PDB file of C-alpha atoms in Angstrom:
ATOM      1  CA  MET A  28    -227.176  83.478-111.073  1.00 53.00           C
ATOM      2  CA  SER A  29    -227.987  79.764-111.572  1.00 67.00           C
ATOM      3  CA  SER A  30    -225.313  79.625-114.290  1.00 79.00           C
ATOM      4  CA  TYR A  31    -222.730  80.958-111.807  1.00 86.00           C
ATOM      5  CA  ILE A  32    -223.811  78.356-109.226  1.00 90.00           C
ATOM      6  CA  ASP A  33    -223.593  75.525-111.762  1.00 92.00           C
ATOM      7  CA  ILE A  34    -220.053  76.519-112.740  1.00 93.00           C
ATOM      8  CA  LYS A  35    -219.105  76.797-109.072  1.00 92.00           C
ATOM      9  CA  TYR A  36    -220.288  73.250-108.401  1.00 94.00           C
ATOM     10  CA  VAL A  37    -218.542  71.845-111.466  1.00 95.00           C
ATOM     11  CA  SER A  38    -215.365  73.149-109.847  1.00 94.00           C
ATOM     12  CA  LEU A  39    -216.332  71.662-106.466  1.00 95.00           C
ATOM     13  CA  ILE A  40    -216.835  68.148-107.881  1.00 95.00           C
ATOM     14  CA  SER A  41    -213.657  68.259-109.981  1.00 94.00           C
ATOM     15  CA  PRO A  42    -211.569  66.428-107.303  1.00 92.00           C
ATOM     16  CA  TYR A  43    -213.879  63.429-107.810  1.00 92.00           C
ATOM     17  CA  LEU A  44    -213.243  63.410-111.567  1.00 94.00           C
ATOM     18  CA  THR A  45    -210.118  61.878-113.095  1.00 91.00           C
ATOM     19  CA  GLN A  46    -208.308  63.888-115.804  1.00 91.00           C
ATOM     20  CA  PHE A  47    -210.642  66.832-115.244  1.00 94.00           C
ATOM     21  CA  LYS A  48    -209.994  69.619-117.762  1.00 92.00           C
ATOM     22  CA  LYS A  49    -211.791  72.732-118.891  1.00 91.00           C
ATOM     23  CA  LYS A  50    -212.005  72.532-122.680  1.00 87.00           C
ATOM     24  CA  GLY A  51    -213.799  75.789-123.387  1.00 84.00           C
ATOM     25  CA  ASP A  52    -216.565  78.086-122.220  1.00 83.00           C
ATOM     26  CA  TYR A  53    -219.161  75.835-120.563  1.00 88.00           C
ATOM     27  CA  LEU A  54    -217.363  72.647-121.624  1.00 91.00           C
ATOM     28  CA  TRP A  55    -215.484  70.300-119.255  1.00 93.00           C
ATOM     29  CA  ASN A  56    -213.960  66.883-119.961  1.00 93.00           C
ATOM     30  CA  PHE A  57    -212.968  63.965-117.689  1.00 94.00           C
ATOM     31  CA  ARG A  58    -213.075  60.191-117.363  1.00 92.00           C
ATOM     32  CA  CYS A  59    -216.646  58.962-116.975  1.00 92.00           C
ATOM     33  CA  PRO A  60    -217.417  58.220-113.293  1.00 92.00           C
ATOM     34  CA  TYR A  61    -220.202  55.827-114.338  1.00 89.00           C
ATOM     35  CA  CYS A  62    -218.320  53.444-116.652  1.00 87.00           C
ATOM     36  CA  GLY A  63    -214.722  54.407-115.853  1.00 86.00           C
ATOM     37  CA  ASP A  64    -213.956  54.822-119.577  1.00 84.00           C
ATOM     38  CA  SER A  65    -211.348  52.407-120.951  1.00 74.00           C
ATOM     39  CA  LYS A  66    -209.647  49.977-118.564  1.00 71.00           C
ATOM     40  CA  LYS A  67    -206.863  49.396-121.106  1.00 71.00           C
ATOM     41  CA  ASN A  68    -206.141  53.057-121.826  1.00 74.00           C
ATOM     42  CA  ARG A  69    -205.982  55.264-118.737  1.00 75.00           C
ATOM     43  CA  THR A  70    -205.756  58.424-120.854  1.00 78.00           C
ATOM     44  CA  LYS A  71    -209.223  57.980-122.348  1.00 82.00           C
ATOM     45  CA  ALA A  72    -211.616  60.686-121.149  1.00 87.00           C
ATOM     46  CA  ARG A  73    -215.007  60.685-122.829  1.00 87.00           C
ATOM     47  CA  GLY A  74    -217.256  62.276-120.210  1.00 91.00           C
ATOM     48  CA  PHE A  75    -218.391  65.850-120.860  1.00 93.00           C
ATOM     49  CA  VAL A  76    -220.298  68.521-118.954  1.00 93.00           C
ATOM     50  CA  TYR A  77    -221.669  71.059-121.407  1.00 92.00           C
ATOM     51  CA  ARG A  78    -224.283  73.788-121.628  1.00 88.00           C
ATOM     52  CA  LYS A  79    -227.603  73.420-123.411  1.00 85.00           C
ATOM     53  CA  LYS A  80    -229.726  76.573-123.339  1.00 81.00           C
ATOM     54  CA  ASN A  81    -229.230  77.870-119.764  1.00 82.00           C
ATOM     55  CA  ASP A  82    -228.412  74.622-117.963  1.00 87.00           C
ATOM     56  CA  LEU A  83    -225.478  72.232-117.709  1.00 92.00           C
ATOM     57  CA  PHE A  84    -225.752  68.555-118.600  1.00 93.00           C
ATOM     58  CA  TYR A  85    -223.529  65.480-118.568  1.00 93.00           C
ATOM     59  CA  LYS A  86    -222.910  63.041-121.430  1.00 91.00           C
ATOM     60  CA  CYS A  87    -220.482  60.113-121.803  1.00 89.00           C
ATOM     61  CA  HIS A  88    -219.478  59.189-125.333  1.00 86.00           C
ATOM     62  CA  ASN A  89    -218.373  55.736-124.191  1.00 80.00           C
ATOM     63  CA  CYS A  90    -221.253  54.249-122.178  1.00 83.00           C
ATOM     64  CA  GLY A  91    -223.903  56.697-123.383  1.00 82.00           C
ATOM     65  CA  VAL A  92    -225.025  57.928-119.941  1.00 88.00           C
ATOM     66  CA  GLY A  93    -226.713  61.316-120.192  1.00 90.00           C
ATOM     67  CA  THR A  94    -228.135  63.294-117.287  1.00 91.00           C
ATOM     68  CA  THR A  95    -228.364  66.695-115.614  1.00 93.00           C
ATOM     69  CA  LEU A  96    -225.531  68.306-113.689  1.00 94.00           C
ATOM     70  CA  GLY A  97    -227.542  67.866-110.481  1.00 92.00           C
ATOM     71  CA  LYS A  98    -227.862  64.107-110.982  1.00 92.00           C
ATOM     72  CA  LEU A  99    -224.123  63.882-111.689  1.00 95.00           C
ATOM     73  CA  ILE A 100    -223.343  65.757-108.454  1.00 94.00           C
ATOM     74  CA  GLU A 101    -225.731  63.490-106.527  1.00 92.00           C
ATOM     75  CA  TYR A 102    -224.020  60.401-107.960  1.00 91.00           C
ATOM     76  CA  LEU A 103    -220.587  61.687-106.907  1.00 93.00           C
ATOM     77  CA  ASP A 104    -221.321  63.115-103.448  1.00 91.00           C
ATOM     78  CA  SER A 105    -224.675  63.369-101.672  1.00 89.00           C
ATOM     79  CA  LYS A 106    -223.583  66.165 -99.299  1.00 90.00           C
ATOM     80  CA  THR A 107    -222.379  68.366-102.147  1.00 92.00           C
ATOM     81  CA  TYR A 108    -225.657  67.650-103.923  1.00 92.00           C
ATOM     82  CA  LYS A 109    -227.671  68.867-100.912  1.00 91.00           C
ATOM     83  CA  ASP A 110    -225.597  72.061-100.803  1.00 90.00           C
ATOM     84  CA  TYR A 111    -226.131  72.511-104.536  1.00 91.00           C
ATOM     85  CA  ILE A 112    -229.920  72.158-104.277  1.00 90.00           C
ATOM     86  CA  LEU A 113    -230.035  74.511-101.273  1.00 88.00           C
ATOM     87  CA  GLU A 114    -227.975  77.183-103.015  1.00 87.00           C
ATOM     88  CA  ARG A 115    -230.068  77.064-106.166  1.00 81.00           C
ATOM     89  CA  TYR A 116    -233.227  77.230-104.023  1.00 73.00           C
ATOM     90  CA  LYS A 117    -231.952  80.331-102.232  1.00 71.00           C
ATOM     91  CA  THR A 118    -231.467  82.115-105.555  1.00 56.00           C
ATOM     92  CA  GLY A 119    -234.935  81.229-106.721  1.00 54.00           C
ATOM     93  CA  SER A 120    -233.640  78.568-109.112  1.00 50.00           C
ATOM     94  CA  ASN A 121    -235.404  75.730-107.366  1.00 46.00           C
ATOM     95  CA  ASN A 122    -237.073  74.440-110.480  1.00 51.00           C
ATOM     96  CA  ILE A 123    -235.909  70.975-111.448  1.00 49.00           C
ATOM     97  CA  THR A 124    -234.049  70.899-114.730  1.00 50.00           C
ATOM     98  CA  PRO A 125    -235.806  68.393-116.987  1.00 49.00           C
ATOM     99  CA  GLU A 126    -233.856  65.551-118.523  1.00 46.00           C
ATOM    100  CA  PRO A 127    -232.877  66.654-122.034  1.00 48.00           C
ATOM    101  CA  GLU A 128    -233.864  64.731-125.120  1.00 48.00           C
ATOM    102  CA  TRP A 129    -230.652  63.003-126.148  1.00 44.00           C
ATOM    103  CA  LYS A 130    -230.442  63.452-129.906  1.00 46.00           C
ATOM    104  CA  PHE A 131    -226.724  62.857-130.351  1.00 43.00           C
ATOM    105  CA  ASP A 132    -225.887  61.969-133.930  1.00 42.00           C
ATOM    106  CA  GLU A 133    -223.028  59.529-134.209  1.00 38.00           C
ATOM    107  CA  PRO A 134    -220.006  61.395-135.577  1.00 40.00           C
ATOM    108  CA  VAL A 135    -219.189  60.309-139.109  1.00 42.00           C
ATOM    109  CA  PHE A 136    -215.485  59.997-138.463  1.00 44.00           C
ATOM    110  CA  ARG A 137    -214.900  58.077-135.264  1.00 48.00           C
ATOM    111  CA  LYS A 138    -211.488  56.598-134.527  1.00 46.00           C
ATOM    112  CA  LYS A 139    -212.742  53.023-134.785  1.00 48.00           C
ATOM    113  CA  ASP A 140    -214.104  53.744-138.300  1.00 63.00           C
ATOM    114  CA  VAL A 141    -211.344  55.911-139.738  1.00 84.00           C
ATOM    115  CA  LEU A 142    -208.320  54.113-138.355  1.00 90.00           C
ATOM    116  CA  SER A 143    -209.612  50.559-137.922  1.00 87.00           C
ATOM    117  CA  SER A 144    -207.501  49.300-140.830  1.00 91.00           C
ATOM    118  CA  LEU A 145    -204.284  50.914-139.557  1.00 96.00           C
ATOM    119  CA  LYS A 146    -201.802  49.926-136.876  1.00 96.00           C
ATOM    120  CA  SER A 147    -200.552  52.462-134.374  1.00 96.00           C
ATOM    121  CA  ILE A 148    -196.791  52.874-134.131  1.00 98.00           C
ATOM    122  CA  SER A 149    -196.950  51.435-130.604  1.00 96.00           C
ATOM    123  CA  GLU A 150    -198.448  48.215-132.035  1.00 96.00           C
ATOM    124  CA  LEU A 151    -195.589  47.644-134.487  1.00 97.00           C
ATOM    125  CA  GLU A 152    -192.683  45.374-133.655  1.00 96.00           C
ATOM    126  CA  GLU A 153    -189.718  47.218-132.177  1.00 94.00           C
ATOM    127  CA  GLN A 154    -187.600  46.485-135.253  1.00 96.00           C
ATOM    128  CA  HIS A 155    -190.231  47.667-137.732  1.00 97.00           C
ATOM    129  CA  PRO A 156    -188.681  50.361-139.993  1.00 96.00           C
ATOM    130  CA  ALA A 157    -191.543  52.822-139.414  1.00 97.00           C
ATOM    131  CA  ARG A 158    -191.316  52.454-135.640  1.00 97.00           C
ATOM    132  CA  LYS A 159    -187.540  52.888-135.724  1.00 97.00           C
ATOM    133  CA  ILE A 160    -187.866  56.094-137.760  1.00 97.00           C
ATOM    134  CA  VAL A 161    -190.355  57.555-135.279  1.00 98.00           C
ATOM    135  CA  GLU A 162    -188.399  56.453-132.203  1.00 97.00           C
ATOM    136  CA  ASP A 163    -185.178  57.816-133.711  1.00 97.00           C
ATOM    137  CA  ARG A 164    -186.894  61.215-133.658  1.00 97.00           C
ATOM    138  CA  LYS A 165    -187.284  60.680-129.868  1.00 98.00           C
ATOM    139  CA  ILE A 166    -191.045  61.136-130.048  1.00 98.00           C
ATOM    140  CA  PRO A 167    -192.475  60.578-126.519  1.00 96.00           C
ATOM    141  CA  LYS A 168    -193.488  56.935-126.068  1.00 95.00           C
ATOM    142  CA  GLU A 169    -196.949  57.842-124.803  1.00 95.00           C
ATOM    143  CA  ALA A 170    -197.643  59.568-128.144  1.00 96.00           C
ATOM    144  CA  LEU A 171    -196.929  56.459-130.245  1.00 97.00           C
ATOM    145  CA  ARG A 172    -200.372  54.959-129.647  1.00 95.00           C
ATOM    146  CA  ASP A 173    -202.016  57.835-131.543  1.00 96.00           C
ATOM    147  CA  LEU A 174    -199.573  57.897-134.472  1.00 98.00           C
ATOM    148  CA  PHE A 175    -200.271  55.393-137.252  1.00 98.00           C
ATOM    149  CA  LEU A 176    -198.561  53.634-140.134  1.00 98.00           C
ATOM    150  CA  CYS A 177    -200.453  54.114-143.390  1.00 98.00           C
ATOM    151  CA  ASP A 178    -198.940  51.763-145.990  1.00 97.00           C
ATOM    152  CA  ALA A 179    -200.692  53.364-148.988  1.00 97.00           C
ATOM    153  CA  PHE A 180    -201.665  56.948-148.161  1.00 97.00           C
ATOM    154  CA  TYR A 181    -203.447  57.818-151.432  1.00 96.00           C
ATOM    155  CA  LYS A 182    -205.441  54.581-151.489  1.00 96.00           C
ATOM    156  CA  PHE A 183    -206.404  54.930-147.818  1.00 96.00           C
ATOM    157  CA  THR A 184    -207.553  58.526-148.302  1.00 95.00           C
ATOM    158  CA  ASN A 185    -209.697  57.537-151.303  1.00 92.00           C
ATOM    159  CA  THR A 186    -211.664  55.163-149.046  1.00 91.00           C
ATOM    160  CA  LEU A 187    -212.737  58.210-147.002  1.00 91.00           C
ATOM    161  CA  ILE A 188    -212.948  60.842-149.741  1.00 90.00           C
ATOM    162  CA  PRO A 189    -213.646  59.110-153.077  1.00 88.00           C
ATOM    163  CA  ASN A 190    -211.282  60.143-155.872  1.00 88.00           C
ATOM    164  CA  LYS A 191    -209.339  62.542-153.649  1.00 90.00           C
ATOM    165  CA  PHE A 192    -206.271  61.179-155.448  1.00 92.00           C
ATOM    166  CA  PRO A 193    -207.404  60.330-159.021  1.00 89.00           C
ATOM    167  CA  SER A 194    -204.117  58.555-159.682  1.00 91.00           C
ATOM    168  CA  LEU A 195    -202.441  56.100-157.316  1.00 93.00           C
ATOM    169  CA  ASP A 196    -199.129  56.353-159.167  1.00 92.00           C
ATOM    170  CA  GLY A 197    -196.335  56.885-156.694  1.00 93.00           C
ATOM    171  CA  ASP A 198    -198.470  55.916-153.697  1.00 96.00           C
ATOM    172  CA  HIS A 199    -196.271  55.220-150.687  1.00 96.00           C
ATOM    173  CA  PRO A 200    -196.318  54.731-146.882  1.00 98.00           C
ATOM    174  CA  ARG A 201    -196.662  57.749-144.608  1.00 98.00           C
ATOM    175  CA  LEU A 202    -196.901  58.445-140.903  1.00 98.00           C
ATOM    176  CA  LEU A 203    -200.540  59.312-140.233  1.00 98.00           C
ATOM    177  CA  ILE A 204    -201.125  61.948-137.549  1.00 98.00           C
ATOM    178  CA  PRO A 205    -204.819  62.324-136.559  1.00 96.00           C
ATOM    179  CA  PHE A 206    -206.265  65.735-135.679  1.00 95.00           C
ATOM    180  CA  ARG A 207    -208.949  65.469-132.978  1.00 93.00           C
ATOM    181  CA  ASP A 208    -211.510  67.927-131.679  1.00 90.00           C
ATOM    182  CA  VAL A 209    -212.147  68.560-127.976  1.00 89.00           C
ATOM    183  CA  LYS A 210    -214.274  65.396-127.817  1.00 86.00           C
ATOM    184  CA  GLY A 211    -211.529  63.246-129.331  1.00 88.00           C
ATOM    185  CA  GLU A 212    -213.233  62.852-132.713  1.00 89.00           C
ATOM    186  CA  ILE A 213    -211.068  62.950-135.830  1.00 92.00           C
ATOM    187  CA  PHE A 214    -211.768  65.878-138.167  1.00 92.00           C
ATOM    188  CA  ALA A 215    -208.528  65.780-140.178  1.00 93.00           C
ATOM    189  CA  TYR A 216    -205.237  63.956-140.462  1.00 95.00           C
ATOM    190  CA  GLN A 217    -201.769  64.633-141.757  1.00 96.00           C
ATOM    191  CA  GLY A 218    -199.550  62.269-143.685  1.00 97.00           C
ATOM    192  CA  ARG A 219    -195.856  62.857-143.036  1.00 97.00           C
ATOM    193  CA  ALA A 220    -193.323  61.379-145.436  1.00 96.00           C
ATOM    194  CA  PHE A 221    -190.923  58.829-143.982  1.00 96.00           C
ATOM    195  CA  GLY A 222    -188.283  59.625-146.606  1.00 93.00           C
ATOM    196  CA  LYS A 223    -187.710  62.273-149.262  1.00 91.00           C
ATOM    197  CA  GLU A 224    -191.162  62.012-150.826  1.00 93.00           C
ATOM    198  CA  GLN A 225    -192.760  65.335-151.724  1.00 91.00           C
ATOM    199  CA  PRO A 226    -194.669  67.081-150.413  1.00 93.00           C
ATOM    200  CA  LYS A 227    -193.301  66.262-146.988  1.00 94.00           C
ATOM    201  CA  TYR A 228    -196.702  66.875-145.379  1.00 94.00           C
ATOM    202  CA  ILE A 229    -200.175  66.225-146.803  1.00 95.00           C
ATOM    203  CA  THR A 230    -203.113  67.343-144.668  1.00 94.00           C
ATOM    204  CA  ILE A 231    -206.566  65.881-145.341  1.00 94.00           C
ATOM    205  CA  LYS A 232    -209.666  67.565-143.877  1.00 92.00           C
ATOM    206  CA  LEU A 233    -212.631  65.281-143.210  1.00 90.00           C
ATOM    207  CA  LYS A 234    -214.782  68.072-141.813  1.00 83.00           C
ATOM    208  CA  ASN A 235    -214.889  71.790-142.368  1.00 72.00           C
ATOM    209  CA  ASP A 236    -212.832  72.547-139.274  1.00 68.00           C
ATOM    210  CA  SER A 237    -209.643  74.529-138.843  1.00 76.00           C
ATOM    211  CA  LYS A 238    -206.372  72.624-138.990  1.00 84.00           C
ATOM    212  CA  VAL A 239    -205.492  72.711-135.296  1.00 92.00           C
ATOM    213  CA  PHE A 240    -203.696  69.735-133.747  1.00 95.00           C
ATOM    214  CA  GLY A 241    -203.985  68.889-130.045  1.00 95.00           C
ATOM    215  CA  LEU A 242    -207.443  70.228-129.174  1.00 92.00           C
ATOM    216  CA  ASP A 243    -208.241  66.999-127.308  1.00 92.00           C
ATOM    217  CA  LYS A 244    -205.234  67.371-125.005  1.00 92.00           C
ATOM    218  CA  ILE A 245    -205.054  70.997-123.879  1.00 92.00           C
ATOM    219  CA  ASP A 246    -206.420  72.576-120.720  1.00 92.00           C
ATOM    220  CA  ARG A 247    -207.614  76.123-121.429  1.00 88.00           C
ATOM    221  CA  ASP A 248    -207.165  77.075-117.780  1.00 89.00           C
ATOM    222  CA  LYS A 249    -203.392  76.599-118.136  1.00 94.00           C
ATOM    223  CA  HIS A 250    -200.836  78.422-120.260  1.00 96.00           C
ATOM    224  CA  ILE A 251    -201.049  77.317-123.900  1.00 96.00           C
ATOM    225  CA  TYR A 252    -198.127  77.062-126.303  1.00 98.00           C
ATOM    226  CA  VAL A 253    -198.742  77.153-130.050  1.00 96.00           C
ATOM    227  CA  VAL A 254    -196.153  75.707-132.449  1.00 96.00           C
ATOM    228  CA  GLU A 255    -196.120  75.029-136.187  1.00 93.00           C
ATOM    229  CA  GLY A 256    -195.690  71.245-136.373  1.00 95.00           C
ATOM    230  CA  PRO A 257    -197.834  68.492-134.782  1.00 97.00           C
ATOM    231  CA  LEU A 258    -194.791  66.399-133.845  1.00 98.00           C
ATOM    232  CA  ASP A 259    -193.108  69.420-132.237  1.00 98.00           C
ATOM    233  CA  SER A 260    -196.204  69.954-130.082  1.00 98.00           C
ATOM    234  CA  LEU A 261    -195.771  66.501-128.510  1.00 98.00           C
ATOM    235  CA  PHE A 262    -192.656  67.658-126.638  1.00 98.00           C
ATOM    236  CA  LEU A 263    -194.272  70.555-124.734  1.00 98.00           C
ATOM    237  CA  ASP A 264    -196.959  70.512-122.059  1.00 96.00           C
ATOM    238  CA  ASN A 265    -200.345  71.953-123.059  1.00 97.00           C
ATOM    239  CA  CYS A 266    -199.305  72.609-126.628  1.00 98.00           C
ATOM    240  CA  LEU A 267    -201.188  73.012-129.920  1.00 96.00           C
ATOM    241  CA  ALA A 268    -199.943  73.006-133.504  1.00 96.00           C
ATOM    242  CA  VAL A 269    -201.646  75.285-136.011  1.00 90.00           C
ATOM    243  CA  GLY A 270    -201.255  76.522-139.545  1.00 68.00           C
ATOM    244  CA  GLY A 271    -201.231  80.239-140.328  1.00 59.00           C
ATOM    245  CA  SER A 272    -203.267  82.412-137.961  1.00 58.00           C
ATOM    246  CA  GLU A 273    -205.823  79.788-136.918  1.00 67.00           C
ATOM    247  CA  PHE A 274    -204.998  80.368-133.248  1.00 69.00           C
ATOM    248  CA  SER A 275    -206.980  83.616-133.245  1.00 66.00           C
ATOM    249  CA  ASN A 276    -209.720  82.185-130.995  1.00 76.00           C
ATOM    250  CA  LEU A 277    -207.270  81.319-128.210  1.00 85.00           C
ATOM    251  CA  PRO A 278    -207.096  83.496-125.070  1.00 87.00           C
ATOM    252  CA  LYS A 279    -204.432  86.170-125.519  1.00 89.00           C
ATOM    253  CA  GLU A 280    -203.602  86.422-121.837  1.00 91.00           C
ATOM    254  CA  ASN A 281    -202.225  82.872-121.530  1.00 93.00           C
ATOM    255  CA  THR A 282    -201.072  81.899-125.034  1.00 95.00           C
ATOM    256  CA  THR A 283    -197.539  82.021-126.443  1.00 97.00           C
ATOM    257  CA  ILE A 284    -196.928  81.631-130.190  1.00 95.00           C
ATOM    258  CA  VAL A 285    -193.705  79.729-130.921  1.00 96.00           C
ATOM    259  CA  PHE A 286    -192.536  79.910-134.534  1.00 93.00           C
ATOM    260  CA  ASP A 287    -189.922  77.580-135.993  1.00 93.00           C
ATOM    261  CA  ASN A 288    -186.337  78.796-135.688  1.00 93.00           C
ATOM    262  CA  GLU A 289    -185.741  79.063-139.437  1.00 85.00           C
ATOM    263  CA  PRO A 290    -184.484  81.943-141.599  1.00 81.00           C
ATOM    264  CA  ARG A 291    -187.265  84.507-141.546  1.00 76.00           C
ATOM    265  CA  ASN A 292    -188.576  85.108-145.038  1.00 75.00           C
ATOM    266  CA  GLN A 293    -191.223  87.744-145.683  1.00 82.00           C
ATOM    267  CA  GLU A 294    -194.120  85.354-145.003  1.00 79.00           C
ATOM    268  CA  ILE A 295    -192.727  84.342-141.601  1.00 81.00           C
ATOM    269  CA  CYS A 296    -192.058  87.980-140.699  1.00 86.00           C
ATOM    270  CA  ASN A 297    -195.630  88.846-141.677  1.00 86.00           C
ATOM    271  CA  ASN A 298    -196.978  86.046-139.456  1.00 85.00           C
ATOM    272  CA  ILE A 299    -194.888  87.230-136.503  1.00 88.00           C
ATOM    273  CA  GLU A 300    -196.029  90.827-137.001  1.00 89.00           C
ATOM    274  CA  GLU A 301    -199.649  89.680-137.299  1.00 88.00           C
ATOM    275  CA  SER A 302    -199.391  87.739-134.019  1.00 89.00           C
ATOM    276  CA  ILE A 303    -197.925  90.744-132.228  1.00 89.00           C
ATOM    277  CA  ARG A 304    -200.568  93.025-133.739  1.00 89.00           C
ATOM    278  CA  LYS A 305    -203.239  90.705-132.301  1.00 88.00           C
ATOM    279  CA  GLU A 306    -201.532  91.125-128.892  1.00 91.00           C
ATOM    280  CA  TYR A 307    -200.282  87.556-128.534  1.00 93.00           C
ATOM    281  CA  SER A 308    -197.000  86.796-126.784  1.00 95.00           C
ATOM    282  CA  VAL A 309    -194.414  85.568-129.293  1.00 96.00           C
ATOM    283  CA  CYS A 310    -191.214  83.582-128.759  1.00 96.00           C
ATOM    284  CA  LEU A 311    -188.206  84.720-130.810  1.00 93.00           C
ATOM    285  CA  TRP A 312    -185.435  82.151-130.478  1.00 96.00           C
ATOM    286  CA  PRO A 313    -182.000  83.462-129.455  1.00 95.00           C
ATOM    287  CA  VAL A 314    -179.325  83.621-132.160  1.00 92.00           C
ATOM    288  CA  GLN A 315    -177.159  81.100-130.268  1.00 95.00           C
ATOM    289  CA  ASN A 316    -179.799  78.401-130.801  1.00 96.00           C
ATOM    290  CA  PRO A 317    -178.919  76.851-134.206  1.00 96.00           C
ATOM    291  CA  HIS A 318    -181.741  74.295-134.375  1.00 97.00           C
ATOM    292  CA  LYS A 319    -184.597  74.799-136.824  1.00 95.00           C
ATOM    293  CA  ASP A 320    -187.428  73.384-134.705  1.00 96.00           C
ATOM    294  CA  ILE A 321    -188.275  71.804-131.344  1.00 98.00           C
ATOM    295  CA  ASN A 322    -187.733  68.221-132.526  1.00 98.00           C
ATOM    296  CA  ASP A 323    -184.217  69.113-133.660  1.00 97.00           C
ATOM    297  CA  MET A 324    -183.572  70.723-130.271  1.00 98.00           C
ATOM    298  CA  ILE A 325    -184.605  67.458-128.587  1.00 98.00           C
ATOM    299  CA  LEU A 326    -182.302  65.488-130.900  1.00 98.00           C
ATOM    300  CA  SER A 327    -179.442  67.821-129.977  1.00 97.00           C
ATOM    301  CA  GLY A 328    -179.796  66.825-126.313  1.00 98.00           C
ATOM    302  CA  MET A 329    -182.049  69.571-124.972  1.00 98.00           C
ATOM    303  CA  SER A 330    -184.843  68.419-122.652  1.00 97.00           C
ATOM    304  CA  SER A 331    -188.457  69.557-122.849  1.00 97.00           C
ATOM    305  CA  SER A 332    -187.928  71.627-119.674  1.00 97.00           C
ATOM    306  CA  ASP A 333    -184.810  73.232-121.233  1.00 98.00           C
ATOM    307  CA  ILE A 334    -186.848  74.221-124.275  1.00 98.00           C
ATOM    308  CA  THR A 335    -189.741  75.540-122.190  1.00 98.00           C
ATOM    309  CA  SER A 336    -187.313  77.647-120.140  1.00 98.00           C
ATOM    310  CA  GLN A 337    -185.749  79.068-123.304  1.00 98.00           C
ATOM    311  CA  ILE A 338    -189.197  79.897-124.661  1.00 98.00           C
ATOM    312  CA  LYS A 339    -190.117  81.750-121.457  1.00 97.00           C
ATOM    313  CA  GLU A 340    -186.814  83.656-121.470  1.00 97.00           C
ATOM    314  CA  ASN A 341    -187.307  84.775-125.081  1.00 96.00           C
ATOM    315  CA  THR A 342    -190.994  85.636-125.138  1.00 96.00           C
ATOM    316  CA  TYR A 343    -192.013  89.180-126.027  1.00 92.00           C
TER     317      TYR A 343
END
């Protein structure tokens, strides 16, 4: 019963919390009410309510504040806190949750460590060739600050994973796309070729996680779209990009799988059939849409809302 009450009061304090999102079962994310997170970047949200054993706790990965859910509620609104204590008392849960021992290990791959030597696309001069290439793809401007120019992709990767590329012959610049977990920590990244270099995409895993892009941005309480390419996912609200069938842990009732609109070889047909077999909704693009993926649809003049409408109209 106390677990139900805790979840209820997380919902009740959500109006006090900026960028409040449910990230998973017993995990909520928002801007820290103690430190305010970053003043320069209003999209930063590094405060988390999470479950440890049978209780909920709060931790900020910016200022380091860690406390119980009750103390967080008290800090935000004293009246709500009194109601919270009373309701827990009525259910026999009047024991005070002890402060946990904060044994948070610093993640090995934090943004400041991994990307400190790189410039984001938003930091490049407007006439910089890499920035022009990205902007010519009509990538949303707000996404440019988390896309990076990597001048020597092989050499850069070897600084993180020694001898990942034994030879640096043919090393070249690539667009670096970081993959973040629900806490915003980088667990992988993808290097996309600017030109005709092959392979077009190289994905590097820093941790033994699945290759899912966008985990730090989605709200699991809202409808989730799943596409194939990270850049395509930037054009749709609440969208992930995954490889293969790595979306299998997503809720079936509010997830739509959106495959690229390319000729369907046997592998693609198998993936579509597998998604349907797992009872996911699947978008099958209409034959009158000639564009191979969402980015190409944007370049053709379609808006994000146009694309979302077409997805909804062609979901089975």
